[in-house]
Coordinates of C-alpha atoms (C1' of nucleotides) in Angstrom, one line a residue:
Chain A
M1 CA 68.2 -42.5 -28.9
G2 CA 66.9 -45.1 -31.4
R3 CA 63.2 -45.0 -29.9
M4 CA 60.5 -44.3 -32.0
M5 CA 58.7 -41.0 -30.7
Q6 CA 55.5 -42.6 -29.5
G7 CA 57.1 -45.1 -27.5
A8 CA 59.5 -42.8 -26.0
M9 CA 56.6 -40.5 -25.2
E10 CA 54.6 -43.5 -23.3
D11 CA 57.9 -44.1 -21.5
W12 CA 58.1 -40.8 -20.1
A13 CA 54.5 -41.0 -19.1
D14 CA 55.4 -44.3 -17.3
M15 CA 58.5 -42.5 -15.8
L16 CA 56.6 -39.5 -14.3
R17 CA 53.9 -41.5 -12.8
A18 CA 56.9 -44.0 -11.2
Y19 CA 58.1 -40.3 -9.9
G20 CA 54.7 -39.4 -8.4
M21 CA 54.3 -36.5 -11.2
K22 CA 51.2 -36.4 -13.1
A23 CA 51.6 -37.3 -16.3
T24 CA 50.3 -34.0 -18.5
P25 CA 50.6 -33.2 -22.2
Q26 CA 52.9 -29.8 -21.2
R27 CA 55.4 -32.3 -19.0
L28 CA 55.1 -35.0 -21.9
A29 CA 56.3 -32.6 -24.4
V30 CA 59.2 -31.1 -22.0
A31 CA 60.3 -34.6 -21.3
G32 CA 60.7 -35.6 -24.9
R33 CA 62.4 -32.3 -25.8
V34 CA 64.9 -32.5 -23.1
L35 CA 65.1 -35.8 -21.6
G36 CA 66.7 -38.9 -23.2
R37 CA 69.9 -36.9 -25.1
P38 CA 72.5 -34.7 -23.8
R39 CA 71.2 -31.1 -24.2
H40 CA 71.8 -27.8 -22.2
V41 CA 68.3 -25.8 -22.1
T42 CA 67.1 -22.6 -20.4
P43 CA 63.5 -22.5 -19.8
Q44 CA 62.8 -19.8 -22.4
G45 CA 64.4 -22.0 -24.8
V46 CA 62.4 -25.0 -24.0
L47 CA 59.2 -22.8 -24.5
D48 CA 60.4 -21.4 -27.8
E49 CA 61.1 -24.7 -29.0
L50 CA 57.7 -26.2 -27.9
R51 CA 55.5 -22.8 -28.8
R52 CA 54.5 -24.0 -32.0
E53 CA 53.1 -27.4 -31.0
Y54 CA 51.5 -25.9 -27.7
P55 CA 50.7 -22.5 -28.3
A56 CA 49.3 -22.2 -24.8
L57 CA 52.6 -23.6 -22.7
S58 CA 53.6 -21.0 -20.5
L59 CA 57.2 -20.1 -19.3
N60 CA 55.8 -21.0 -15.7
T61 CA 55.1 -24.5 -16.3
V62 CA 58.4 -25.0 -18.1
Y63 CA 60.1 -23.7 -14.9
Q64 CA 58.4 -25.8 -12.8
T65 CA 58.7 -28.9 -14.8
L66 CA 62.3 -28.4 -15.6
Q67 CA 62.8 -27.8 -11.8
R68 CA 60.9 -31.0 -10.8
F69 CA 63.0 -33.0 -13.5
A70 CA 66.1 -31.6 -11.8
A71 CA 64.7 -32.7 -8.1
H72 CA 64.4 -36.0 -9.0
G73 CA 68.2 -36.1 -10.6
L74 CA 66.8 -36.3 -14.3
L75 CA 68.6 -33.2 -15.0
R76 CA 71.3 -31.1 -13.5
E77 CA 70.7 -27.4 -12.8
L78 CA 73.7 -24.8 -13.5
E79 CA 73.8 -21.5 -14.0
A80 CA 75.8 -19.3 -16.6
G81 CA 75.7 -16.2 -18.2
G82 CA 73.3 -14.9 -15.4
R83 CA 70.7 -17.8 -16.6
V84 CA 69.7 -21.2 -15.3
W85 CA 70.8 -23.9 -17.4
F86 CA 69.5 -27.7 -17.6
D87 CA 71.5 -30.4 -18.5
S88 CA 70.1 -33.6 -19.5
R89 CA 73.5 -35.5 -19.1
T90 CA 73.3 -36.8 -15.4
E91 CA 76.8 -38.5 -15.0
P92 CA 79.3 -36.7 -13.4
H93 CA 81.0 -34.2 -16.0
D94 CA 82.3 -30.9 -16.5
H95 CA 81.8 -27.8 -18.8
A96 CA 83.0 -25.4 -21.1
I97 CA 81.4 -22.1 -22.3
C98 CA 82.1 -20.5 -25.3
S99 CA 82.3 -17.0 -24.9
V100 CA 81.1 -16.4 -28.4
C101 CA 78.3 -18.6 -29.3
H102 CA 77.4 -18.9 -25.5
R103 CA 76.9 -22.5 -25.9
I104 CA 77.6 -25.0 -23.2
E105 CA 79.9 -28.1 -24.0
D106 CA 80.3 -31.5 -21.8
V107 CA 83.7 -32.4 -21.1
L108 CA 84.0 -35.9 -20.0
A109 CA 87.1 -35.3 -17.8
A110 CA 88.7 -37.6 -15.2
P111 CA 87.6 -36.8 -11.9
E112 CA 89.7 -35.4 -9.5
S113 CA 90.1 -35.8 -5.5
V114 CA 88.4 -33.1 -3.2
P115 CA 91.8 -30.7 -2.2
P116 CA 92.8 -30.9 1.4
A117 CA 91.6 -27.0 2.0
L118 CA 88.2 -28.8 2.0
Q119 CA 88.7 -30.7 5.2
G120 CA 85.6 -30.2 7.4
W121 CA 83.0 -29.2 4.7
R122 CA 80.4 -31.7 3.8
I123 CA 81.0 -31.4 -0.1
E124 CA 77.8 -31.4 -2.2
S125 CA 79.0 -31.3 -5.5
E126 CA 82.0 -30.3 -7.8
S127 CA 81.9 -28.4 -10.9
R128 CA 84.5 -27.2 -13.4
V129 CA 84.0 -24.9 -16.1
W130 CA 86.4 -23.7 -18.9
R131 CA 85.5 -20.3 -20.6
G132 CA 87.0 -19.5 -24.1
V133 CA 86.2 -19.6 -27.9
C134 CA 84.9 -23.1 -29.0
P135 CA 86.5 -24.5 -32.4
S136 CA 83.9 -23.4 -34.5
C137 CA 83.6 -19.7 -33.2
R138 CA 87.4 -19.8 -33.6
R139 CA 87.0 -20.9 -37.4
A140 CA 84.5 -18.2 -38.1
G141 CA 87.2 -15.7 -36.8
G142 CA 86.5 -15.1 -33.0
Chain B
M1 CA 97.7 -5.1 5.2
G2 CA 99.6 -3.3 7.9
R3 CA 99.5 0.3 5.9
M4 CA 97.6 3.2 7.4
M5 CA 94.4 4.1 5.9
Q6 CA 95.7 7.5 4.6
G7 CA 99.0 5.8 2.8
A8 CA 96.5 3.6 1.6
M9 CA 94.0 5.7 -0.1
E10 CA 97.0 7.7 -1.5
D11 CA 98.6 4.3 -3.0
W12 CA 94.9 3.7 -4.6
A13 CA 94.7 6.9 -5.8
D14 CA 98.3 6.7 -7.8
M15 CA 97.2 3.3 -9.0
L16 CA 94.1 4.3 -10.5
R17 CA 95.7 7.1 -12.4
A18 CA 98.4 4.6 -13.3
Y19 CA 95.6 2.5 -14.9
G20 CA 93.9 5.9 -16.6
M21 CA 91.0 6.1 -14.5
K22 CA 90.1 9.4 -12.3
A23 CA 90.6 9.1 -8.7
T24 CA 87.2 10.1 -7.7
P25 CA 86.1 9.9 -4.0
Q26 CA 83.8 7.0 -5.0
R27 CA 86.8 4.8 -6.2
L28 CA 88.7 5.4 -3.9
A29 CA 86.1 4.5 -1.3
V30 CA 85.7 1.3 -3.2
A31 CA 89.1 0.6 -3.7
G32 CA 89.9 0.8 0.2
R33 CA 87.4 -1.4 1.0
V34 CA 87.7 -4.1 -1.3
L35 CA 91.3 -4.3 -2.8
G36 CA 94.2 -5.3 -0.8
R37 CA 92.9 -8.4 1.1
P38 CA 91.0 -11.3 -0.3
R39 CA 87.3 -10.4 -0.2
H40 CA 84.4 -11.5 -2.2
V41 CA 81.7 -8.7 -2.4
T42 CA 78.6 -8.2 -4.6
P43 CA 78.1 -4.6 -5.8
Q44 CA 75.3 -4.3 -3.4
G45 CA 77.1 -5.3 -0.5
V46 CA 79.8 -2.9 -1.2
L47 CA 77.0 -0.3 -1.7
D48 CA 75.8 -1.4 1.9
E49 CA 79.2 -0.8 3.7
L50 CA 80.0 2.5 2.0
R51 CA 76.4 4.0 2.5
R52 CA 77.4 5.4 5.9
E53 CA 80.5 7.0 4.9
Y54 CA 79.1 8.3 1.8
P55 CA 75.1 8.5 1.5
A56 CA 75.3 9.8 -1.8
L57 CA 76.9 6.9 -3.2
S58 CA 74.9 4.9 -5.9
L59 CA 74.9 1.4 -7.0
N60 CA 75.3 2.6 -10.4
T61 CA 78.8 3.6 -9.7
V62 CA 79.7 0.4 -7.3
Y63 CA 78.8 -1.4 -10.4
Q64 CA 80.5 0.5 -12.8
T65 CA 83.7 1.0 -10.4
L66 CA 83.8 -3.0 -9.8
Q67 CA 83.6 -3.8 -13.5
R68 CA 86.2 -1.2 -14.3
F69 CA 88.4 -2.7 -11.6
A70 CA 88.0 -6.4 -13.0
A71 CA 88.8 -5.1 -16.8
H72 CA 92.2 -4.0 -15.3
G73 CA 92.9 -7.5 -13.6
L74 CA 92.4 -5.8 -10.0
L75 CA 89.4 -8.3 -9.4
R76 CA 87.9 -11.4 -10.5
E77 CA 84.4 -11.7 -11.5
L78 CA 82.3 -14.8 -10.8
E79 CA 78.5 -15.7 -10.7
A80 CA 76.7 -17.5 -7.9
G81 CA 73.5 -17.7 -6.3
G82 CA 72.2 -15.7 -9.2
R83 CA 74.6 -12.7 -8.2
V84 CA 77.8 -11.1 -9.7
W85 CA 80.6 -11.3 -7.2
F86 CA 84.0 -10.0 -7.4
D87 CA 87.1 -11.7 -5.7
S88 CA 90.0 -9.5 -4.9
R89 CA 92.3 -12.4 -4.7
T90 CA 94.0 -12.1 -8.1
E91 CA 96.1 -15.5 -8.3
P92 CA 94.7 -18.4 -9.7
H93 CA 92.6 -20.6 -7.1
D94 CA 89.3 -22.1 -6.8
H95 CA 85.9 -21.8 -4.6
A96 CA 83.7 -23.5 -2.4
I97 CA 80.1 -21.8 -1.7
C98 CA 78.4 -22.5 1.5
S99 CA 74.9 -23.6 0.8
V100 CA 73.7 -22.6 3.9
C101 CA 75.5 -19.2 4.5
H102 CA 76.3 -18.7 0.7
R103 CA 79.6 -17.1 1.6
I104 CA 82.3 -18.1 -1.0
E105 CA 85.8 -19.4 0.2
D106 CA 88.9 -19.5 -1.3
V107 CA 90.6 -23.0 -2.2
L108 CA 94.0 -22.7 -2.8
A109 CA 94.5 -26.2 -5.1
A110 CA 97.1 -27.4 -7.2
P111 CA 96.5 -26.2 -10.9
E112 CA 95.3 -29.1 -13.2
S113 CA 96.0 -29.5 -16.8
V114 CA 93.2 -28.8 -19.3
P115 CA 91.5 -31.9 -20.5
P116 CA 92.3 -33.4 -23.9
A117 CA 88.4 -32.9 -24.9
L118 CA 89.1 -28.9 -25.1
Q119 CA 91.6 -29.4 -27.9
G120 CA 90.7 -26.6 -30.6
W121 CA 89.3 -24.1 -28.0
R122 CA 91.1 -21.1 -27.1
I123 CA 90.8 -21.7 -23.4
E124 CA 90.4 -18.0 -21.2
S125 CA 89.8 -19.1 -17.9
E126 CA 88.9 -22.2 -15.7
S127 CA 87.0 -22.5 -12.9
R128 CA 86.2 -25.0 -10.1
V129 CA 83.8 -24.6 -7.7
W130 CA 82.4 -26.8 -5.0
R131 CA 79.2 -26.6 -3.0
G132 CA 78.5 -27.6 0.3
V133 CA 78.1 -27.0 3.5
C134 CA 81.2 -25.2 5.6
P135 CA 82.5 -26.1 8.8
S136 CA 80.9 -23.5 10.9
C137 CA 77.6 -24.0 9.2
R138 CA 78.1 -27.8 10.3
R139 CA 78.8 -27.0 13.8
A140 CA 75.5 -24.6 13.7
G141 CA 73.5 -27.7 12.7
G142 CA 73.6 -27.7 8.8
Chain C
dC1 C1' 87.8 24.2 -19.6
dT2 C1' 86.9 19.4 -21.0
dC3 C1' 86.1 15.1 -20.9
dG4 C1' 84.9 11.4 -17.8
dC5 C1' 82.1 10.2 -13.7
dT6 C1' 78.4 10.2 -10.6
dG7 C1' 73.6 9.8 -9.1
dC8 C1' 69.1 9.5 -10.1
dA9 C1' 65.5 6.9 -12.4
dA10 C1' 63.7 4.1 -15.6
dA11 C1' 64.6 0.3 -18.4
dC12 C1' 65.6 -4.6 -18.7
dA13 C1' 66.1 -9.9 -18.2
dC14 C1' 65.1 -13.4 -15.7
dT15 C1' 63.0 -15.9 -12.0
dT16 C1' 59.4 -16.6 -8.4
dT17 C1' 54.6 -16.2 -6.6
dG18 C1' 49.6 -15.8 -6.2
dC19 C1' 45.3 -17.7 -7.5
dA20 C1' 41.4 -19.2 -10.5
dT21 C1' 40.4 -22.6 -13.7
dA22 C1' 41.6 -26.7 -15.9
dT23 C1' 43.2 -31.5 -15.9
dC24 C1' 45.3 -36.0 -14.4
dT25 C1' 44.1 -40.1 -11.7
Chain D
dA1 C1' 36.0 -36.1 -6.6
dG2 C1' 40.2 -35.0 -5.0
dA3 C1' 44.6 -33.8 -5.8
dT4 C1' 47.5 -31.4 -8.5
dA5 C1' 49.1 -29.0 -12.7
dT6 C1' 48.6 -24.9 -15.9
dG7 C1' 48.3 -20.5 -17.3
dC8 C1' 47.9 -15.5 -16.5
dA9 C1' 49.6 -11.7 -14.7
dA10 C1' 51.9 -9.5 -11.2
dA11 C1' 55.7 -8.8 -8.1
dG12 C1' 60.7 -9.8 -6.9
dT13 C1' 65.6 -9.4 -8.0
dG14 C1' 69.8 -8.2 -9.9
dT15 C1' 71.9 -5.7 -13.7
dT16 C1' 72.2 -2.2 -17.1
dT17 C1' 71.2 2.1 -19.6
dG18 C1' 70.2 7.4 -20.3
dC19 C1' 71.1 11.6 -19.5
dA20 C1' 71.4 16.1 -17.2
dG21 C1' 74.6 18.1 -13.7
dC22 C1' 79.4 17.8 -11.2
dG23 C1' 84.4 17.4 -10.8
dA24 C1' 88.9 15.7 -11.2
dG25 C1' 92.8 16.8 -14.2

DNA sequence: CTCGCTGCAAACACTTTGCATATCT
DNA sequence: AGATATGCAAAGTGTTTGCAGCGAG
């Protein structure tokens, strides 16, 4: 993402309004942190990152903002490790979760067909998750 | 499972001891309810089922028992809908979750190979989950 | 008898809700 | 001005922990 910060912020403001959301400073801050490059974040994590810049930002607002973004398809919501995560990569893809550092990594694998056992279902989404130890944690002696 | 209850209970007791676990009435009750036929249960759900028979049974004990079973490979642990589930089907398989009735159904699909993007990982487990509306909820107007 | 297990209750972690105030348009 | 968003705090859920007493081996 080569855009300058100021330009990007303006983009976010316009985009929020295009989706019928008010462009508040809090939402712009969250958008600037989360959207535009692939990331996996939790609400608490976003709050921690933004607290220095926005001391009054509340966890509640972060939750609502992320959920609103997800509802508009700007983020994908997923759960892992008993937490909710929001993934800014919107194209279909899968995930690998490290059981040591708990980070989530995108896996761009070939899509596969829905198995015949699911005849009669109306499928809304599919997800594949691998769990294991990531290369850097293996090196560190995982 | 055509066995008689008493016989099955004895089997569980022997199995528990074989795994180094004491064969307490609570564990036998949980084993009898959960093991031996394919089921997806939550700790609270198991407690609800057993409360009539074991009024003093505690949620804590159910948690510990299910986790102990999972640690020995008698159950598979998975999370969905912000809850922990224990799956008594131990062979590799996938899951479909109904977004209306929230039930989890087993999907016996052909296994697939680990994508090349995961080179360098030590893979511990793989899971595929489809979300959608199950046939009976569709019929009911989902 | 001994060690492990159970049950109770409190502690935890994460998420949601209610409402008065502040802010965007 | 009007509608919506924010922040605070409290309530809700689900899970884990601590510990005295109990019970299986």
